[in-house]
mmCIF file of N, CA and C in Angstrom:
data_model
loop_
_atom_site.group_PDB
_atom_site.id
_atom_site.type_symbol
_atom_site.label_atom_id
_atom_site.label_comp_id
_atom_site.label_asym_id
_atom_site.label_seq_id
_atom_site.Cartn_x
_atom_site.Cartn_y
_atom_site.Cartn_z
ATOM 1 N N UNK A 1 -86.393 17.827 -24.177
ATOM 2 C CA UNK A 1 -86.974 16.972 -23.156
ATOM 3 C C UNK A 1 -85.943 16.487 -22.147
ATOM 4 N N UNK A 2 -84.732 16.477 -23.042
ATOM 5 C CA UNK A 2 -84.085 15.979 -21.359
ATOM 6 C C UNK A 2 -83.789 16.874 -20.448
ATOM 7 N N UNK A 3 -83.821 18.023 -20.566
ATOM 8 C CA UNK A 3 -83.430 19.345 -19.865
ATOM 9 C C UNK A 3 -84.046 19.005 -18.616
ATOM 10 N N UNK A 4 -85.043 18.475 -19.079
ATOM 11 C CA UNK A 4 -86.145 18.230 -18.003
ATOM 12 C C UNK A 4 -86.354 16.494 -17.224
ATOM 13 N N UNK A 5 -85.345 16.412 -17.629
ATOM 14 C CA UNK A 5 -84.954 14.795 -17.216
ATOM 15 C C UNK A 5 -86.223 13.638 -17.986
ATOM 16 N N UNK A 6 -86.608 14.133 -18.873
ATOM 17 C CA UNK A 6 -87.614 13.312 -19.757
ATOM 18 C C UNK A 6 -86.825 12.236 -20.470
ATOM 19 N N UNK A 7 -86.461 10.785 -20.753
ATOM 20 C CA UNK A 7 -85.944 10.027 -21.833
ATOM 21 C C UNK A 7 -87.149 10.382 -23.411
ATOM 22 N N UNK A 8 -86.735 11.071 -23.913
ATOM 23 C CA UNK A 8 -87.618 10.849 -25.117
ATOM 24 C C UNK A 8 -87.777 9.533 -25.619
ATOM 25 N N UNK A 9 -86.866 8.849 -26.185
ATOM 26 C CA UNK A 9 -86.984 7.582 -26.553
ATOM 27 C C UNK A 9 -88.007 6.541 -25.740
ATOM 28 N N UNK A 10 -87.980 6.637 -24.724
ATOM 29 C CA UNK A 10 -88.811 5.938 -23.284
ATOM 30 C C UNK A 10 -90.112 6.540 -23.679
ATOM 31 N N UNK A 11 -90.219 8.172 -23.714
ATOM 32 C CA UNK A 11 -91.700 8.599 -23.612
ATOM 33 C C UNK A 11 -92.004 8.482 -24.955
ATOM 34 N N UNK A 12 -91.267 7.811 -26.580
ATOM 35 C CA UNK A 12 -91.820 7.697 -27.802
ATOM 36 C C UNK A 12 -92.467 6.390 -27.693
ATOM 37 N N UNK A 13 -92.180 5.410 -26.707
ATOM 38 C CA UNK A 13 -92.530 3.974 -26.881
ATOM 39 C C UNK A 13 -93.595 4.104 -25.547
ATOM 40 N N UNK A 14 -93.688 4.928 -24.789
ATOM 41 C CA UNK A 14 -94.964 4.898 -23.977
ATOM 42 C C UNK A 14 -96.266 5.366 -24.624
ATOM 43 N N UNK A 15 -95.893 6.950 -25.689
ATOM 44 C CA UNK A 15 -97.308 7.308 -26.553
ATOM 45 C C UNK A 15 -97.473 6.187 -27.225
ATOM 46 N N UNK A 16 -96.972 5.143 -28.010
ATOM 47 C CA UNK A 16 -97.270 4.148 -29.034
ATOM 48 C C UNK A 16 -98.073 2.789 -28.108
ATOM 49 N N UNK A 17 -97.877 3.025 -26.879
ATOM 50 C CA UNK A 17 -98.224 1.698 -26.293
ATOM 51 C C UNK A 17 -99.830 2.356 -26.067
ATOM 52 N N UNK A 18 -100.773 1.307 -26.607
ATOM 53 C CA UNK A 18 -102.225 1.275 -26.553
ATOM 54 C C UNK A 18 -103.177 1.572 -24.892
ATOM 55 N N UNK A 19 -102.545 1.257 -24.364
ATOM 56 C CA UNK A 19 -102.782 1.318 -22.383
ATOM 57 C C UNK A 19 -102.957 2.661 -22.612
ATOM 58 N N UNK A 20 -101.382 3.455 -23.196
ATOM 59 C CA UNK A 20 -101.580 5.193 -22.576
ATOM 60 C C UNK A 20 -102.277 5.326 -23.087
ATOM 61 N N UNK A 21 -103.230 5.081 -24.210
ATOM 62 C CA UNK A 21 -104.365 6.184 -25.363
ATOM 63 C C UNK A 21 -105.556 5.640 -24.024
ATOM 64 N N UNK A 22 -105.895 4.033 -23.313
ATOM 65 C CA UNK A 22 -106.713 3.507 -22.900
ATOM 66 C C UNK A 22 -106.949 4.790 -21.649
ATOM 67 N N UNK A 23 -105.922 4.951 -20.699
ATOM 68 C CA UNK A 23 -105.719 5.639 -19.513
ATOM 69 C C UNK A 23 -106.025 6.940 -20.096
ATOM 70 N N UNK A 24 -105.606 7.443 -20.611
ATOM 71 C CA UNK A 24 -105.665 8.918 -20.846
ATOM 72 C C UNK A 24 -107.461 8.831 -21.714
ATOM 73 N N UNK A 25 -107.748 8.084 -22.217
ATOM 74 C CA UNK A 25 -109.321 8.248 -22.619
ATOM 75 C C UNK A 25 -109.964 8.345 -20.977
ATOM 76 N N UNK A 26 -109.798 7.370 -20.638
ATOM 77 C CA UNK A 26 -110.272 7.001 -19.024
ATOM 78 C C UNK A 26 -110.379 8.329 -18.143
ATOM 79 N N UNK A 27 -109.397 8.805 -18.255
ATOM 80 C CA UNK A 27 -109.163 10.238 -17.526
ATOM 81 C C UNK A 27 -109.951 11.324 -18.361
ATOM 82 N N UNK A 28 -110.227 11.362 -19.396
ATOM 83 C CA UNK A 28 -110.710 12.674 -20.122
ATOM 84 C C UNK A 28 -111.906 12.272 -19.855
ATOM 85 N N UNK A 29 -112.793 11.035 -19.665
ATOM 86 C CA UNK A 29 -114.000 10.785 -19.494
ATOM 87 C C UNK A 29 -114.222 11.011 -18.025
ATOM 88 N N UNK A 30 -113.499 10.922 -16.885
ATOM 89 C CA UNK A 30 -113.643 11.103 -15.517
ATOM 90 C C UNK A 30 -113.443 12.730 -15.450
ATOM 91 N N UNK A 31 -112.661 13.416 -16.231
ATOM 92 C CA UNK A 31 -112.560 15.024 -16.302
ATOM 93 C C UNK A 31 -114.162 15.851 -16.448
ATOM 94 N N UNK A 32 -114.746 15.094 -17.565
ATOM 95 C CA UNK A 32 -115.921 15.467 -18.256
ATOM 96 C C UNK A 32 -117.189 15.392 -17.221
ATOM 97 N N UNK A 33 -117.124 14.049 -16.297
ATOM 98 C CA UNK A 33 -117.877 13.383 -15.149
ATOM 99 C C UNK A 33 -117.791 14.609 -14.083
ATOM 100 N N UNK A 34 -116.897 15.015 -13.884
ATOM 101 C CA UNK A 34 -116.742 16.156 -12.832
ATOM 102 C C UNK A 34 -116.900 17.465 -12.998
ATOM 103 N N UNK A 35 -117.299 18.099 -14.423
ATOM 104 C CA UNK A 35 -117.172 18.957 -15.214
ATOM 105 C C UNK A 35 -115.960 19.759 -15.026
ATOM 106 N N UNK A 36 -114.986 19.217 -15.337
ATOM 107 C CA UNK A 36 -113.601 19.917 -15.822
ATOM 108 C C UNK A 36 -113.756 20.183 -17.216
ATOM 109 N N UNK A 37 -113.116 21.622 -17.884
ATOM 110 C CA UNK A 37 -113.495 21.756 -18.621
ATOM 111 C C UNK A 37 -111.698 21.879 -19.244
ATOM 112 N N UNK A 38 -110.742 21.936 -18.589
ATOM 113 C CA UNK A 38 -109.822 22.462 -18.680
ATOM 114 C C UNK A 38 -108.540 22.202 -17.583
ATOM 115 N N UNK A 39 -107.309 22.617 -17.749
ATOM 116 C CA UNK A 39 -106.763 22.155 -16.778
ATOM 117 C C UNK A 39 -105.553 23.772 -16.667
ATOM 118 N N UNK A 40 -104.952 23.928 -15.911
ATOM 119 C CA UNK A 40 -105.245 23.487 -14.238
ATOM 120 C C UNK A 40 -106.516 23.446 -13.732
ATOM 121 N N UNK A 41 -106.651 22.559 -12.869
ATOM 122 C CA UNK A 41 -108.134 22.367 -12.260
ATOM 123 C C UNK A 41 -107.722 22.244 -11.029
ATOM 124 N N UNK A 42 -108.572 23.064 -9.744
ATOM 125 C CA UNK A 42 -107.901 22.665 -8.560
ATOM 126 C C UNK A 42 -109.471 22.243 -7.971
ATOM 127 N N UNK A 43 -109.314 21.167 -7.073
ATOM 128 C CA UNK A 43 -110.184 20.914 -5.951
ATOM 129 C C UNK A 43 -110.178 21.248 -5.018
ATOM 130 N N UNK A 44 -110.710 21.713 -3.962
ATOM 131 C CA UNK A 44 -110.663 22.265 -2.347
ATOM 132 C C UNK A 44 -111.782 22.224 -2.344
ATOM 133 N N UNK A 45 -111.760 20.700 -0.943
ATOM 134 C CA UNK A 45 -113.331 20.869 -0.164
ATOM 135 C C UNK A 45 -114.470 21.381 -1.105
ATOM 136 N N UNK A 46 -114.038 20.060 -2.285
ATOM 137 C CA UNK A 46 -115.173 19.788 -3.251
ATOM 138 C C UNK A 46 -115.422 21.186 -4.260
ATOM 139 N N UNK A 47 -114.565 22.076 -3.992
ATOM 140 C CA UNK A 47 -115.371 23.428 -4.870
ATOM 141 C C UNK A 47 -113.991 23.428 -5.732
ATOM 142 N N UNK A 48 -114.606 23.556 -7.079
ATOM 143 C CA UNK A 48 -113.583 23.753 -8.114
ATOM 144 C C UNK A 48 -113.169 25.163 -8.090
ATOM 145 N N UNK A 49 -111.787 25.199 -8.566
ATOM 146 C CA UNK A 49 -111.227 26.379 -9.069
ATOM 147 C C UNK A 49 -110.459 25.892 -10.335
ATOM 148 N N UNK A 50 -111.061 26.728 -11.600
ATOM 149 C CA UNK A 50 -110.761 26.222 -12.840
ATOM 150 C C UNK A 50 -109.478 26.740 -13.320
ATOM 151 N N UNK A 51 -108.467 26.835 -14.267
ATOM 152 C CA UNK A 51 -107.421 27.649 -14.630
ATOM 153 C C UNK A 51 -106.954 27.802 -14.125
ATOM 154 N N UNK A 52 -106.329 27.854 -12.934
ATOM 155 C CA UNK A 52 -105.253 27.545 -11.739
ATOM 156 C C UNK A 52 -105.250 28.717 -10.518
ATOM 157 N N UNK A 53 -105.085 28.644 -9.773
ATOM 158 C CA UNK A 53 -105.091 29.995 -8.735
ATOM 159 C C UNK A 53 -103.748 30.358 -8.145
ATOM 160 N N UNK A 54 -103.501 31.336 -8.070
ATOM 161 C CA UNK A 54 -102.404 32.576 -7.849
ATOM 162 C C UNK A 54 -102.127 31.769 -6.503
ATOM 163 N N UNK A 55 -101.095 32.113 -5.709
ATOM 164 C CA UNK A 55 -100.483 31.833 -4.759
ATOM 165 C C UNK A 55 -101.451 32.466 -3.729
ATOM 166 N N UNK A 56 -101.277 33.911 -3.382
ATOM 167 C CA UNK A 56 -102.253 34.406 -2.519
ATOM 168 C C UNK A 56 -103.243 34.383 -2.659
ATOM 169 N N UNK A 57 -103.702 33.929 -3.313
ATOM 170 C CA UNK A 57 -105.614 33.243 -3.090
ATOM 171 C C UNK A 57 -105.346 31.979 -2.456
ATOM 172 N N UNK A 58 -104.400 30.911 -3.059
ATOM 173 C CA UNK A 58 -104.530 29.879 -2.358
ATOM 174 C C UNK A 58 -104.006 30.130 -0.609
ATOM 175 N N UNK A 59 -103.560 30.724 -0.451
ATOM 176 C CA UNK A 59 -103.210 31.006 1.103
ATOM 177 C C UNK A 59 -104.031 32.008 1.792
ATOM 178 N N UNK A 60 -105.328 32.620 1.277
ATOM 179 C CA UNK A 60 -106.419 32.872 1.620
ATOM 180 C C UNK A 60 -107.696 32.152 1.518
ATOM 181 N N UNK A 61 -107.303 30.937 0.593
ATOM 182 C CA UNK A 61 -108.695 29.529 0.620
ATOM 183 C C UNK A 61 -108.170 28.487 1.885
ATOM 184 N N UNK A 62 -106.619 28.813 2.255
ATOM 185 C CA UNK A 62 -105.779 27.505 3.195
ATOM 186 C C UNK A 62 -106.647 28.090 4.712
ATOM 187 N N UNK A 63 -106.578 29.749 5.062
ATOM 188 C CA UNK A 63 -106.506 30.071 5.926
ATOM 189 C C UNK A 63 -108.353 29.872 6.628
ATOM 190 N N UNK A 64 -109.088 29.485 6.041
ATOM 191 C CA UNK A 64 -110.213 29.606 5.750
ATOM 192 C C UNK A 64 -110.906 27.604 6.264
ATOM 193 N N UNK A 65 -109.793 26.660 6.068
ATOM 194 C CA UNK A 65 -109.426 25.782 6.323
ATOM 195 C C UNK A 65 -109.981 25.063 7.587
#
């Protein structure tokens, strides 16, 4: 984790704090509301694209814009 500039110690006392389980319920229930089923999830002008999209698609959904 630090490779990635993560403090583990910092992010062991953020999973234990009750808020993150609160927020992250909060969010899986607003995921479900929108029908996300999964993530990457992209939005554009309201139309989902589920599982993430390739570079040149997204610069053929930009151009379209």
């Amino acid at each position: 984790l630090s490779s990635v500039g993560v403090d583990s110690a910092q992010l062991k006392t953020c999973m234990k704090d009750p808020t993150t389980l609160e927020t992250v319920k909060k969010q899986m229930e607003l995921g479900k509301t929108l029908g996300i089923r999964g993530t990457p999830a992209l939005f554009i002008n309201n139309k989902q694209f589920q599982g993430g999209v390739h570079l040149p698609t997204l610069e053929e959904i930009y151009k379209t814009l």
